Structure formats: structure tokens, C-alpha cells
């Protein structure tokens, strides 16, 4: 649900405003809203306030850059030094840290240069034979690609320099290098000859460009021999600086952020010579915390709390507040924008239907157990307060997020295992081959006979014992010849439910906000989509249109009532939505989109069946070796199939919720800012958190 908000207006003396703002930081409940216009000053600070803000921001930037150069996570808490010592503390750390960072950067540049050019330079230095140090001669080094012609280069050099040059080439690792030795006065002519055959002079980066080849080779040898040890020493030095300065730097940095936040509050407030006014929002259940924070100032602070105007105020922030089961699914909601305040929170709908749809698609006990193990692994890391370092993606997942992700994964795994028992699938048809699961035609006729379905008994399969086993399959989606239509309609029922539900929410929101346009739009499309669904059922999927005049059938009466509701609603909103009939056809397509649950799931099941059947056939045809090969090949194929299709299995249920279900509600058209209260980072007692 969306946590109810209250609007707050606070007025205080300018002289004591910093203490009031600090108290609000301690309370951590007020979401500020900028005040614009009016008789008091608003916007950017001026005078001494602006100068103080610039100084705090400069010192904060210095502390932030120093912490970044230290490259450490937040250390244990440390006492906050007196405010007059903050600049000294930051500068004492920034000096050696910056110097060390420059040394590390220079060393890394040398290591990169050695890795890229070391082999080539050593080979070129050997080829030059000391000529690179001559006062009268010079060398022009170059790289040769496999497609480059040495004969063309010689012809170009001969045409320009006649016999006043020497050319040498050799292999340098995977590449081939060469150099041309000429008189110093002929250097530009040699470069021109190289250019004519699309070769360029090899230039070394940085400080190595001014060295001769022999000097550069010696420097690269030294870097190769001592670089790793030097890098280790510098890293140890950085770690020592982090241990020495890190805790107090974080304490000062947090305190500076709090001071900058005070300036920010003043900038979004209305300011007079003697007074300051703020406005914002506070959750209804946190009003006592706000009252307690401001109450100690007595008559020095005046404030008023009143309900927000959810119909017209688009700046009301949103804070989602859900129970223990639904709350972890706010992680999934993070992929979407927040709902507009005053509408509805769809998190609980996603918490119910997203893992259900995923389970119907996977519907495999073996795959479900793999997801369960993964979810338990995530929860284990969260319980140990460990994050997940995804450095190859440039990301780090904190323990709190892992806890939610593990819970969501386990719910998805539970539905997958449950539906796996209904479909009789364990890594495809493995347990069906072992006669743990089996097809019972009589039971299936009793379960699904009301759909007009009859499961035939094939004599050959009966002789092979195909219809015997331990647990009967009650949702045989792999029996596509007989069960495909039932499974398809079963998936479409979810589409009928969610699309009609979405337009029902649209109607409810329109009535709540006294918006007749959206109310009639919702009524029209609710009736129209319902009528299209009833048309399909009454005509038996367009096979018997004669039933549309059978008014004894209540479905037919409801169908005409739905079309009438669509026509009435369309006439009421035709000026705003003239293309509503086209939208009706689109919404019919949204219902059909839920066939993805059946189609994607069936493809997954068929691929899993093929993997298992291949392994099973190897085990039966080759003997003991075939069993081993079958297990290995089957496991590898299952892994690749799951890895290649997993993203689609997750995306499809998400898409159905984000597009087909939420579009009719208006969720994707409007949003509100996230609740972001003013909070203190440093401890009011002077201890960094």
C-alpha cells in the first residue's frame, strides 16, 4: 500500500533556524518541498550564507575525492573531531593520499606501457645495435602487420634515399617490428617513405618518447622486474593510509554533508530578515516523531500539519508500506516507476501473480530445486551480512537487497516445484521415464471431461506400461495433441482477469478523483473487453455465430450489455478519445497476450524433454557407458537450455504486469517522487555512524 502522507508547514526565527533544521535531520521524517515565489526570498543563497555554503562544499568535495582515492569501504565508526579541526584533518589526509595516488597512476601507466610495447622495444633495441645512441645516425622504428609488404617498403626507401639507409626486421612476440637507420638529416625522408606504404613510425607513450630505444628497453626491463613489487608496496601504503585516515575522514565527510544539507534546506525555504519558513510532507505514522523534534523549541517554532490534496498536488512523495510477504517484491517494483500518490500500489498484485506465472512457465521440479538452492545461497550471504560483488558487471549487491532477492527467488522456486508436480516434470520427462509420474487417462477424463476433452488409450503404450506409475499427472501440457487448447484457454483466463481488473481499477480511481472522463473511459473498455470475451465463449471461438441470437444463454445477454456499456461510455468521451474502438481491439489483443504463459512454458517443457530424452536414449542404447554419457550430456544440455531461456521466463511475466495489466490502470502515465526525508548522516552525539 501507499503510506498516507500529511503536509507540514514550519516557521521559525532565522537566528535559530540551524538548530531547527538539525532537529529535523535527527527526526529523519520530513520530505521537503521547495517554496517558490511569495514575499520572502527563495532560491539561491546570498551573502554570508552563500560563502559558508561554498566553503563547506569545497571541503566536502576534497574529503570525497580523498576517500575515493583511498578506495576503501566505510570503516568502523570514529569520533568526530571539533569543527575547527575539520579542514586540518582533511588536508592531513589529502596530501599523502594524493601523492600516493599519483605514484600509483604513474606506475600503472608504466606497467601498461611495458605490457603493450616491452617486447617490441627490446627487439628494436637489439636490432639497432647501439645506432639509436649515435650522434650522426638515427633510427625510425615501425610495426609490420601480416598484410604489409616489406618489398614495397624497400622500394619506397630506395626511391627516396638510394643506398643511404639500412633496414632490419624481426619478430617481437605475436607482432613483427622493424627499423630504418639513416643519417639524421634524412629522418623526415625515411618517415615519408614509411607513410607512402601506409606504415607509421612507432612512438612510445609518456616519458618513454624522449628516450632512445636502448634506454627505453632498460626502463621496461626495470619495470618488468620491479613493477609488481612496487605496486604491492604502494597498495600496502594505501591500505595503511586508509586505516589511519579513513574512519575520521568518513566522520568529517558525513558531518559536512549534514552541513551542506542545512544550506540546501535554506535554499528551498522562504527566507526573511528575521524568519524562515519550510514546507514538506511527513508520513501519517511518523507525525509523532516530527512533533517530538519540534516540540522542544516551544514558541520559537510554529508548525501546522494537515491532510494533503491528493487530487491536485503532484509533488506528494510516495513511500510504499507493505507486509512481510509483499515487501521483498518492492525489489521487482523498482524496475518500474512509483505509482502516483492517491492511486494504488500494485506491489501485492505482482507478489501474487508474478511468481505464479513464473511457476506455470517453468513447471519443473528439478529446475525449481535449482532456483531454491540459489535463493537459499542468497539468503545465506544476507544472514552473514555479506554482499555480492558483481565486479564484471560493475555492480555490488548489498546484503539487504540479497535478502529480498533470495526471498523472491524462493517463492518463484516454490511455485515452480508445485506446478512441476502438476505437470509431472522433473528435468523434463526424467521421472516419467522412471514411471514415478504417469498419464492416467481415466483420471484426466474425470478432471477435464467437462471441457469436451477425451484422452485416448493407445494399445501399444498400454502394453509398454506407459499408463502406470506412482503419481498421476493432472496438467499434462506436453500432451499437446489433446491438451494444448485447454492449457491455452487456462492461460487466457489470467488475461481476462487482469485486463478487466485493470479497467476496473481505472473506474475506481476515476470515481475517487471525481474524474468523469477516466471513469467513462474505464467503464467503456471494461464493458467492451468483457463483451469480446463473452463473444468468444458464446460463439465457441467463432465456430457458431448462430448462438449470438440465443437469448436464453445468459452469456449472450451479458455480451450485449457489455457492448451497450462500451457505446455509452464511448459517446461520453468521444471528444477526448475518438479512437477508443481501436483501443478496444488493442485491449482484446492484450488478453490474447497472456497466451505467452502457455507458449513460453510449452517451449521450455519441450526443450527440457528433448534434453532428457536424448540422455535417456544414450543410456538405453550404449549400456553403462551410455548411462554416464546420458547423464553428462543431459545435464549440460539442461544447463544451456535454462541459461538461454531464463531471462525470457522472467521477462514475460513482468511484461504482462507492466504493460497488459498496469496500462489500463493509468499507472504508467503518472508517477510521484519517491519519499526522501531529510536525514542526519553523522551522529548528533559526535560519533560517526
XYZ file of C-alpha atoms in Angstrom:
689
model
C 0.000 0.000 0.000
C 0.966 3.671 -0.325
C 1.751 5.148 3.073
C -0.610 8.101 3.769
C 1.114 11.488 3.909
C 0.442 14.732 5.792
C 1.537 18.165 4.607
C 3.614 20.258 7.016
C 4.370 23.981 7.148
C 7.040 25.149 9.611
C 8.002 28.721 10.541
C 10.899 29.688 12.816
C 13.300 32.517 13.597
C 16.132 32.975 11.137
C 18.568 33.216 14.051
C 17.729 29.745 15.400
C 16.923 28.051 12.102
C 20.074 25.901 12.048
C 19.115 24.222 15.327
C 15.595 23.556 13.998
C 16.917 22.082 10.737
C 19.357 19.924 12.718
C 16.453 18.647 14.828
C 14.582 17.785 11.649
C 17.655 15.892 10.449
C 17.666 13.953 13.712
C 13.973 13.074 13.294
C 14.547 11.927 9.691
C 10.884 12.094 8.654
C 10.357 15.361 6.733
C 10.359 15.293 2.919
C 10.956 18.914 1.879
C 9.097 20.685 -0.888
C 10.663 23.854 -2.343
C 8.823 27.118 -1.772
C 8.751 29.331 -4.845
C 7.515 32.890 -5.179
C 5.884 34.906 -2.429
C 7.072 37.955 -0.495
C 10.035 36.176 1.156
C 13.337 35.326 -0.517
C 13.542 31.889 -2.158
C 16.071 30.050 -4.274
C 19.849 30.509 -4.197
C 21.526 31.785 -1.044
C 23.310 35.124 -0.960
C 25.871 36.939 1.146
C 27.459 35.187 4.105
C 25.165 32.158 3.720
C 26.345 31.622 0.135
C 30.001 32.000 1.194
C 29.567 29.492 4.020
C 27.927 27.048 1.631
C 30.785 27.344 -0.886
C 33.372 26.672 1.812
C 31.518 23.620 3.109
C 31.004 22.248 -0.397
C 34.694 22.788 -1.244
C 35.830 20.908 1.847
C 33.228 18.183 1.233
C 34.489 17.709 -2.337
C 38.051 17.473 -1.004
C 37.015 14.826 1.545
C 35.016 12.876 -1.062
C 37.906 12.825 -3.544
C 40.333 11.708 -0.838
C 38.017 8.875 0.222
C 37.644 7.846 -3.422
C 41.449 7.748 -3.839
C 41.721 5.568 -0.738
C 39.338 3.128 -2.441
C 38.022 1.637 0.835
C 34.534 0.712 2.034
C 33.168 2.520 5.080
C 35.322 1.600 8.128
C 34.318 1.262 11.777
C 32.878 4.420 13.435
C 35.314 7.051 14.711
C 34.857 10.129 16.935
C 34.075 13.352 15.086
C 36.761 15.993 15.728
C 35.788 19.574 16.609
C 34.513 21.614 13.672
C 37.506 23.945 13.718
C 39.771 20.923 13.052
C 37.836 19.549 10.036
C 39.894 21.307 7.369
C 43.170 20.302 9.059
C 42.005 16.651 9.267
C 41.010 16.571 5.597
C 44.214 18.242 4.380
C 46.439 16.000 6.519
C 44.925 13.018 4.744
C 44.546 14.576 1.286
C 48.247 15.444 0.885
C 49.807 11.974 1.263
C 46.807 10.276 -0.331
C 47.048 12.464 -3.458
C 50.818 11.922 -3.687
C 50.365 8.175 -3.364
C 47.570 8.225 -5.948
C 49.881 9.984 -8.421
C 52.584 7.376 -7.831
C 50.105 4.561 -8.361
C 48.811 6.208 -11.527
C 52.322 6.712 -12.905
C 53.297 3.145 -12.049
C 50.155 1.784 -13.684
C 50.917 3.828 -16.807
C 54.443 2.346 -16.860
C 53.077 -1.191 -16.415
C 50.577 -0.653 -19.229
C 53.294 0.741 -21.487
C 55.593 -2.213 -20.736
C 52.809 -4.701 -21.434
C 51.997 -3.013 -24.756
C 55.475 -2.062 -26.017
C 58.029 -4.011 -23.973
C 58.656 -6.907 -26.372
C 58.745 -4.614 -29.397
C 61.184 -2.136 -27.799
C 63.553 -4.856 -26.596
C 63.636 -6.366 -30.077
C 64.166 -2.960 -31.701
C 66.969 -2.099 -29.244
C 68.726 -5.335 -30.159
C 68.249 -4.642 -33.883
C 69.632 -1.098 -33.548
C 72.941 -2.388 -32.134
C 73.644 0.953 -30.455
C 72.934 3.057 -33.565
C 69.996 4.665 -31.688
C 72.578 6.400 -29.431
C 74.696 7.737 -32.336
C 75.107 11.498 -32.825
C 75.231 11.250 -36.653
C 72.717 8.476 -37.245
C 69.135 7.950 -36.165
C 66.623 5.101 -36.351
C 62.936 5.128 -37.296
C 61.103 2.151 -35.697
C 57.815 0.767 -37.060
C 55.349 -2.132 -36.686
C 54.564 -4.543 -39.515
C 51.157 -6.154 -39.967
C 50.809 -9.543 -41.738
C 49.288 -7.772 -44.750
C 52.166 -5.259 -45.070
C 54.699 -5.808 -47.881
C 58.367 -5.434 -46.962
C 59.274 -5.291 -50.669
C 57.087 -2.188 -51.146
C 58.813 -0.532 -48.198
C 62.277 -1.274 -49.625
C 61.226 0.131 -52.989
C 59.944 3.324 -51.354
C 63.129 3.735 -49.313
C 65.339 3.072 -52.332
C 63.414 5.589 -54.406
C 63.825 8.276 -51.739
C 67.193 7.568 -50.119
C 69.008 5.427 -52.717
C 71.534 3.449 -50.666
C 71.682 5.833 -47.691
C 69.715 3.601 -45.305
C 69.778 0.246 -43.526
C 66.612 -1.806 -42.928
C 66.186 -4.587 -40.346
C 63.106 -6.532 -39.145
C 62.457 -9.269 -36.606
C 59.597 -10.979 -34.728
C 58.560 -9.481 -31.374
C 56.043 -11.763 -29.709
C 52.966 -12.058 -31.936
C 53.991 -8.978 -33.941
C 56.796 -8.115 -36.332
C 58.850 -4.967 -35.889
C 61.464 -3.188 -37.932
C 63.614 -0.084 -38.058
C 65.271 2.060 -40.654
C 68.738 3.527 -39.834
C 69.543 6.773 -41.689
C 71.571 9.941 -41.322
C 69.884 12.465 -39.005
C 69.265 14.772 -41.921
C 67.382 12.003 -43.791
C 64.973 11.186 -40.949
C 61.980 13.044 -42.455
C 62.612 11.375 -45.844
C 62.542 7.944 -44.156
C 59.283 8.826 -42.433
C 57.809 9.903 -45.763
C 58.769 6.580 -47.343
C 57.050 4.728 -44.496
C 53.955 6.845 -44.928
C 53.722 6.083 -48.663
C 53.397 2.356 -47.932
C 50.878 3.059 -45.095
C 53.336 2.446 -42.256
C 53.820 4.827 -39.357
C 56.695 5.438 -37.000
C 56.350 3.655 -33.671
C 56.020 6.340 -30.962
C 56.255 5.392 -27.295
C 53.857 6.881 -24.736
C 54.647 9.351 -21.986
C 58.174 9.718 -20.683
C 59.494 6.912 -22.909
C 59.025 9.028 -26.049
C 62.124 11.081 -25.194
C 64.341 8.001 -24.629
C 66.453 6.139 -27.126
C 65.438 2.547 -27.865
C 68.230 1.207 -25.644
C 67.232 3.466 -22.747
C 63.564 2.545 -23.162
C 64.437 -1.171 -23.227
C 66.395 -0.801 -19.967
C 63.498 1.114 -18.400
C 60.997 -1.543 -19.497
C 63.223 -4.299 -18.091
C 63.339 -2.478 -14.768
C 59.567 -2.056 -14.768
C 59.037 -5.738 -15.535
C 61.392 -6.800 -12.743
C 60.326 -4.345 -10.056
C 56.860 -3.183 -11.108
C 54.804 -5.846 -9.311
C 56.721 -5.405 -6.060
C 56.450 -1.631 -6.301
C 52.727 -1.910 -6.944
C 52.357 -4.145 -3.882
C 54.216 -1.609 -1.746
C 52.024 1.249 -2.969
C 48.860 -0.770 -2.327
C 50.050 -1.548 1.183
C 50.757 2.136 1.656
C 47.246 2.997 0.533
C 45.758 0.429 2.916
C 47.824 1.898 5.765
C 46.574 5.396 4.923
C 43.007 4.069 4.776
C 43.372 2.567 8.253
C 44.900 5.773 9.600
C 42.702 8.397 7.974
C 39.623 6.515 6.725
C 37.486 6.472 9.912
C 37.910 10.138 10.742
C 37.539 11.132 7.054
C 34.170 9.389 6.886
C 33.114 11.073 10.134
C 34.058 14.526 8.804
C 32.567 13.785 5.377
C 29.203 12.816 6.947
C 29.207 15.933 9.138
C 29.983 18.115 6.119
C 27.119 16.506 4.193
C 24.846 17.375 7.092
C 26.030 20.990 6.996
C 25.528 21.183 3.229
C 22.046 19.727 3.753
C 21.311 22.615 6.139
C 22.261 25.050 3.363
C 20.070 23.082 0.926
C 17.104 23.365 3.290
C 17.573 27.114 3.498
C 17.774 27.307 -0.300
C 14.374 25.594 -0.751
C 12.749 27.569 2.078
C 11.269 31.034 2.174
C 13.633 33.436 3.959
C 13.061 36.842 5.504
C 15.347 39.045 7.557
C 14.136 37.534 10.814
C 12.225 34.405 9.795
C 12.393 31.218 7.753
C 9.511 29.034 6.515
C 9.650 25.438 5.265
C 7.074 23.103 3.820
C 7.062 19.412 3.115
C 5.430 16.067 3.759
C 5.619 13.513 6.538
C 4.070 10.003 6.680
C 0.977 9.983 8.885
C 2.512 7.321 11.129
C 5.659 9.479 11.648
C 3.912 12.686 12.687
C 4.640 11.975 16.407
C 8.382 11.908 15.604
C 8.087 15.307 13.901
C 6.074 16.713 16.785
C 8.644 15.481 19.305
C 11.515 17.024 17.324
C 9.876 20.451 17.070
C 8.130 20.461 20.437
C 11.305 21.185 22.402
C 11.631 24.588 20.706
C 8.373 25.817 22.243
C 7.108 29.131 20.886
C 10.262 29.570 18.784
C 8.769 27.251 16.136
C 5.263 27.315 14.708
C 4.059 24.437 12.549
C 0.862 23.098 11.060
C 0.054 19.566 9.887
C -2.909 18.951 7.586
C -4.033 16.343 5.005
C -2.543 16.543 1.524
C -4.561 17.369 -1.567
C -4.096 14.114 -3.459
C -6.315 15.273 -6.329
C -4.259 18.288 -7.390
C -0.867 18.152 -5.661
C 1.502 16.187 -7.913
C 4.504 16.703 -5.607
C 3.261 14.428 -2.806
C 6.001 11.797 -2.323
C 5.315 8.087 -2.268
C 6.503 5.624 0.335
C 5.475 2.000 -0.146
C 4.487 0.209 3.044
C 3.688 -3.483 2.736
C 3.562 -6.589 4.903
C 6.386 -9.092 5.347
C 5.434 -11.229 2.326
C 4.802 -8.392 -0.131
C 7.655 -6.062 0.929
C 10.506 -8.033 -0.777
C 8.620 -7.731 -4.077
C 9.195 -3.969 -3.916
C 12.543 -5.023 -5.405
C 10.615 -6.053 -8.543
C 8.634 -2.810 -8.373
C 11.976 -0.994 -8.520
C 12.066 -1.865 -12.230
C 9.052 0.421 -12.712
C 8.221 3.975 -11.739
C 6.465 4.656 -8.467
C 2.670 4.990 -8.551
C 1.133 8.415 -8.276
C 0.116 9.329 -4.748
C -3.597 8.744 -4.242
C -3.765 5.828 -6.673
C -2.949 2.212 -5.793
C 0.174 0.205 -5.105
C 0.346 -2.852 -7.416
C 3.153 -4.494 -5.430
C 0.817 -7.026 -3.825
C -0.613 -7.967 -7.237
C 2.918 -8.601 -8.516
C 3.731 -10.503 -5.306
C 0.840 -12.885 -6.012
C 0.850 -13.273 -9.783
C 4.477 -12.759 -10.867
C 5.871 -15.880 -9.090
C 2.693 -17.773 -10.055
C 3.166 -17.027 -13.756
C 6.865 -17.876 -13.490
C 5.977 -21.179 -11.834
C 3.450 -22.043 -14.560
C 6.048 -21.312 -17.238
C 8.870 -23.320 -15.600
C 6.637 -26.027 -14.040
C 9.581 -28.348 -13.429
C 10.566 -29.805 -10.055
C 14.252 -30.104 -10.970
C 14.529 -26.533 -12.211
C 12.561 -25.364 -9.173
C 15.022 -27.081 -6.842
C 17.905 -25.315 -8.590
C 16.188 -21.957 -8.029
C 15.552 -22.930 -4.413
C 19.250 -23.671 -3.865
C 20.159 -20.336 -5.448
C 17.660 -18.499 -3.241
C 18.992 -20.210 -0.109
C 22.534 -19.264 -1.133
C 21.479 -15.625 -1.445
C 19.753 -15.714 1.945
C 22.847 -17.316 3.476
C 25.051 -14.460 2.284
C 22.498 -11.945 3.576
C 22.404 -13.630 7.010
C 26.210 -13.402 7.164
C 25.886 -9.712 6.234
C 27.841 -10.327 3.029
C 27.195 -8.539 -0.232
C 27.585 -9.959 -3.720
C 30.402 -8.401 -5.713
C 29.423 -8.453 -9.392
C 32.564 -6.640 -10.491
C 32.318 -7.955 -14.056
C 29.026 -6.029 -14.296
C 30.425 -3.091 -12.338
C 27.893 -3.671 -9.555
C 27.744 -4.585 -5.883
C 24.571 -6.051 -4.343
C 24.266 -5.192 -0.621
C 23.035 -7.769 1.953
C 19.588 -6.143 2.336
C 18.934 -6.469 -1.393
C 20.215 -10.059 -1.363
C 17.722 -10.849 1.403
C 14.802 -9.600 -0.698
C 16.147 -11.238 -3.853
C 16.586 -14.555 -2.050
C 13.021 -14.437 -0.717
C 11.548 -13.629 -4.146
C 13.628 -16.408 -5.735
C 12.410 -18.933 -3.179
C 8.759 -18.011 -3.789
C 9.320 -18.426 -7.535
C 11.020 -21.765 -6.834
C 8.095 -22.912 -4.676
C 5.563 -22.254 -7.438
C 7.842 -23.963 -9.982
C 8.056 -27.088 -7.815
C 4.292 -27.124 -7.177
C 3.489 -26.799 -10.874
C 6.181 -29.376 -11.603
C 4.162 -31.891 -9.577
C 1.014 -30.958 -11.529
C 2.751 -31.331 -14.913
C 4.824 -34.351 -13.848
C 8.101 -32.767 -14.978
C 11.499 -33.252 -13.330
C 14.235 -32.055 -15.661
C 11.758 -32.707 -18.421
C 10.402 -36.252 -18.515
C 13.054 -37.958 -16.366
C 10.654 -39.138 -13.646
C 8.100 -40.074 -16.291
C 10.675 -42.409 -17.833
C 11.136 -43.913 -14.371
C 7.331 -44.289 -14.002
C 7.271 -42.008 -10.965
C 4.845 -39.756 -12.872
C 2.442 -41.226 -15.411
C -0.572 -40.457 -17.577
C -3.892 -41.767 -16.202
C -6.491 -41.301 -18.974
C -9.423 -42.137 -16.707
C -8.434 -39.557 -14.117
C -7.803 -36.928 -16.805
C -11.219 -37.590 -18.309
C -12.813 -37.029 -14.913
C -10.803 -33.841 -14.331
C -11.097 -32.283 -17.782
C -14.028 -34.065 -19.390
C -16.234 -31.033 -18.765
C -14.236 -29.243 -21.487
C -15.274 -31.908 -24.003
C -11.831 -33.488 -23.854
C -11.250 -37.258 -24.026
C -7.841 -38.837 -23.526
C -7.497 -41.913 -25.758
C -5.773 -45.062 -24.569
C -3.273 -46.328 -27.149
C -2.855 -50.123 -27.199
C 0.912 -50.017 -27.835
C 1.513 -47.648 -24.932
C -0.730 -49.758 -22.749
C 1.419 -52.854 -23.470
C 4.589 -50.864 -22.697
C 3.226 -49.852 -19.298
C 3.045 -46.182 -20.273
C -0.153 -45.681 -18.251
C 1.221 -46.995 -14.973
C 3.269 -45.300 -12.274
C 3.198 -43.775 -8.807
C 1.775 -40.243 -9.174
C -0.707 -39.332 -11.953
C -0.149 -36.147 -13.975
C -3.086 -33.759 -13.677
C -1.920 -30.962 -16.041
C -0.289 -32.783 -18.984
C 0.869 -29.791 -21.033
C 3.287 -31.954 -23.045
C 0.310 -33.920 -24.421
C -0.149 -31.175 -26.995
C -2.334 -33.254 -29.302
C -5.063 -33.448 -26.679
C -4.380 -30.812 -24.043
C -2.987 -27.767 -25.892
C -6.334 -25.960 -26.233
C -7.168 -26.458 -22.557
C -3.755 -25.180 -21.465
C -4.091 -22.206 -23.821
C -7.535 -21.222 -22.507
C -6.253 -21.673 -18.947
C -3.523 -19.093 -19.647
C -6.004 -16.731 -21.319
C -8.191 -16.790 -18.203
C -5.446 -14.876 -16.409
C -5.540 -12.308 -19.208
C -9.304 -11.939 -18.889
C -8.954 -11.480 -15.128
C -6.095 -8.962 -15.182
C -7.186 -6.820 -18.137
C -10.735 -6.462 -16.785
C -9.299 -5.877 -13.315
C -7.069 -3.120 -14.702
C -10.014 -1.289 -16.247
C -11.992 -1.814 -13.046
C -9.197 -0.043 -11.160
C -9.373 2.750 -13.746
C -13.071 3.184 -12.973
C -12.461 3.150 -9.212
C -9.689 5.757 -9.497
C -11.848 7.945 -11.718
C -14.667 7.872 -9.167
C -12.240 8.529 -6.315
C -10.729 11.585 -8.019
C -14.089 12.762 -9.431
C -12.771 12.426 -12.977
C -15.724 11.629 -15.276
C -13.549 11.248 -18.403
C -11.422 8.453 -16.959
C -14.459 6.937 -15.263
C -16.392 6.607 -18.510
C -13.285 5.530 -20.399
C -12.809 2.729 -17.870
C -16.474 1.723 -17.989
C -16.469 1.679 -21.805
C -13.411 -0.534 -22.100
C -14.393 -2.751 -19.180
C -17.700 -3.417 -20.904
C -16.130 -3.711 -24.364
C -13.371 -6.152 -23.339
C -15.854 -8.195 -21.328
C -18.189 -8.301 -24.343
C -15.390 -9.505 -26.643
C -14.529 -12.280 -24.194
C -18.178 -13.332 -23.923
C -18.469 -13.222 -27.714
C -15.614 -15.720 -27.954
C -17.200 -18.052 -25.411
C -20.766 -17.748 -26.761
C -19.710 -18.412 -30.363
C -17.290 -21.176 -29.293
C -14.289 -19.289 -30.666
C -16.146 -18.050 -33.805
C -17.321 -21.572 -34.758
C -21.062 -20.958 -34.177
C -22.240 -17.358 -34.648
C -25.822 -18.620 -34.570
C -25.532 -18.713 -30.780
C -25.419 -14.906 -30.719
C -29.225 -14.825 -31.096
C -29.778 -17.393 -28.331
C -31.071 -15.000 -25.701
C -31.750 -17.878 -23.352
C -27.988 -18.039 -22.857
C -27.026 -15.573 -20.073
C -23.593 -15.130 -21.667
C -25.247 -13.622 -24.747
C -27.249 -11.173 -22.631
C -24.138 -10.113 -20.726
C -22.278 -9.729 -24.036
C -24.853 -7.277 -25.427
C -24.898 -5.429 -22.115
C -21.113 -5.047 -22.342
C -21.281 -3.695 -25.896
C -24.011 -1.265 -24.811
C -21.826 -0.053 -21.954
C -18.963 0.472 -24.395
C -21.145 2.518 -26.762
C -22.497 4.697 -23.949
C -19.026 5.263 -22.499
C -17.575 5.986 -25.936
C -20.212 8.626 -26.621
C -19.390 10.286 -23.292
C -15.648 10.539 -24.031
C -15.608 10.716 -27.839
C -14.118 14.231 -27.778
C -11.205 13.065 -25.643
C -10.733 9.553 -27.053
C -12.097 9.441 -30.624
C -10.056 6.284 -31.389
C -11.459 4.295 -28.473
C -12.812 1.491 -30.762
C -9.254 0.890 -31.954
C -8.136 0.805 -28.325
C -10.805 -1.813 -27.693
C -9.261 -4.054 -30.341
C -5.873 -3.445 -28.752
C -7.210 -4.492 -25.363
C -8.559 -7.671 -26.907
C -5.001 -8.298 -28.066
C -3.797 -7.680 -24.507
C -5.970 -10.560 -23.319
C -4.514 -12.783 -26.039
C -1.000 -11.738 -24.932
C -1.428 -13.943 -21.875
C -1.060 -16.896 -24.234
C 2.658 -16.235 -23.622
C 2.289 -18.088 -20.318
C 1.238 -21.203 -22.245
C 3.538 -20.766 -25.260
C 6.757 -19.896 -23.425
C 6.101 -22.611 -20.850
C 5.410 -25.222 -23.529
C 8.622 -24.359 -25.377
C 10.553 -24.666 -22.115
C 8.967 -28.055 -21.407
C 9.647 -29.366 -24.924
C 13.309 -28.328 -24.756
C 13.686 -29.955 -21.330
C 12.009 -33.104 -22.659
C 14.391 -33.239 -25.620
C 17.420 -32.891 -23.327
C 16.251 -35.713 -21.071
C 15.071 -37.955 -23.917
C 18.482 -37.639 -25.608
C 20.295 -38.636 -22.447
C 17.816 -41.465 -21.794
C 18.212 -42.875 -25.311
C 22.021 -42.896 -24.918
C 21.695 -44.761 -21.623
C 19.412 -47.375 -23.195
C 21.411 -47.900 -26.387
C 25.040 -47.994 -25.160
C 24.777 -49.559 -21.721
C 26.813 -48.464 -18.694
C 28.892 -46.009 -20.717
C 25.658 -44.679 -22.189
C 24.302 -44.020 -18.694
C 27.332 -41.893 -17.877
C 27.204 -40.124 -21.251
C 23.458 -39.652 -20.937
C 23.757 -38.036 -17.509
C 26.613 -35.764 -18.585
C 25.093 -34.733 -21.924
C 21.618 -34.328 -20.448
C 22.939 -32.175 -17.577
C 24.970 -29.973 -19.949
C 22.026 -29.510 -22.301
C 19.679 -28.685 -19.422
C 22.152 -26.083 -18.177
C 22.403 -24.400 -21.569
C 18.658 -24.509 -22.171
C 17.941 -22.975 -18.764
C 20.661 -20.342 -19.149
C 19.464 -19.321 -22.618
C 15.753 -19.191 -21.764
C 15.798 -17.955 -18.151
C 15.712 -14.244 -18.977
C 12.647 -14.769 -21.158
C 10.912 -16.761 -18.405
C 11.367 -13.781 -16.060
C 10.715 -11.007 -18.578
C 7.438 -12.411 -19.903
C 5.547 -12.366 -16.545
C 6.996 -8.916 -15.834
C 5.848 -7.628 -19.208
C 2.322 -8.913 -18.696
C 2.114 -6.940 -15.454
C 3.892 -3.794 -16.654
C 2.006 -3.469 -19.942
C -1.172 -5.531 -20.162
C -2.268 -5.130 -16.526
C -0.916 -1.710 -15.493
C -1.566 0.254 -18.693
C -5.373 0.218 -18.235
C -4.990 1.473 -14.659
C -3.116 4.585 -15.794
C -0.122 3.520 -13.685
C 2.400 4.104 -16.476
C 1.014 7.549 -17.329
C 1.521 9.254 -13.952
C 4.063 8.988 -11.175
C 5.115 10.738 -7.969
C 8.531 11.432 -6.455
C 9.968 8.916 -4.018
C 9.792 9.762 -0.312
C 13.272 11.057 0.532
C 13.295 12.589 4.007
C 15.899 14.951 5.407
C 18.226 12.737 7.460
C 21.346 13.151 9.542
C 24.373 11.117 8.448
C 26.627 11.929 11.391
C 25.634 11.180 14.955
C 24.261 14.108 16.972
C 26.464 12.929 19.844
C 29.563 13.368 17.697
C 30.083 9.712 16.787
C 30.152 8.861 13.058
C 27.748 6.184 12.048
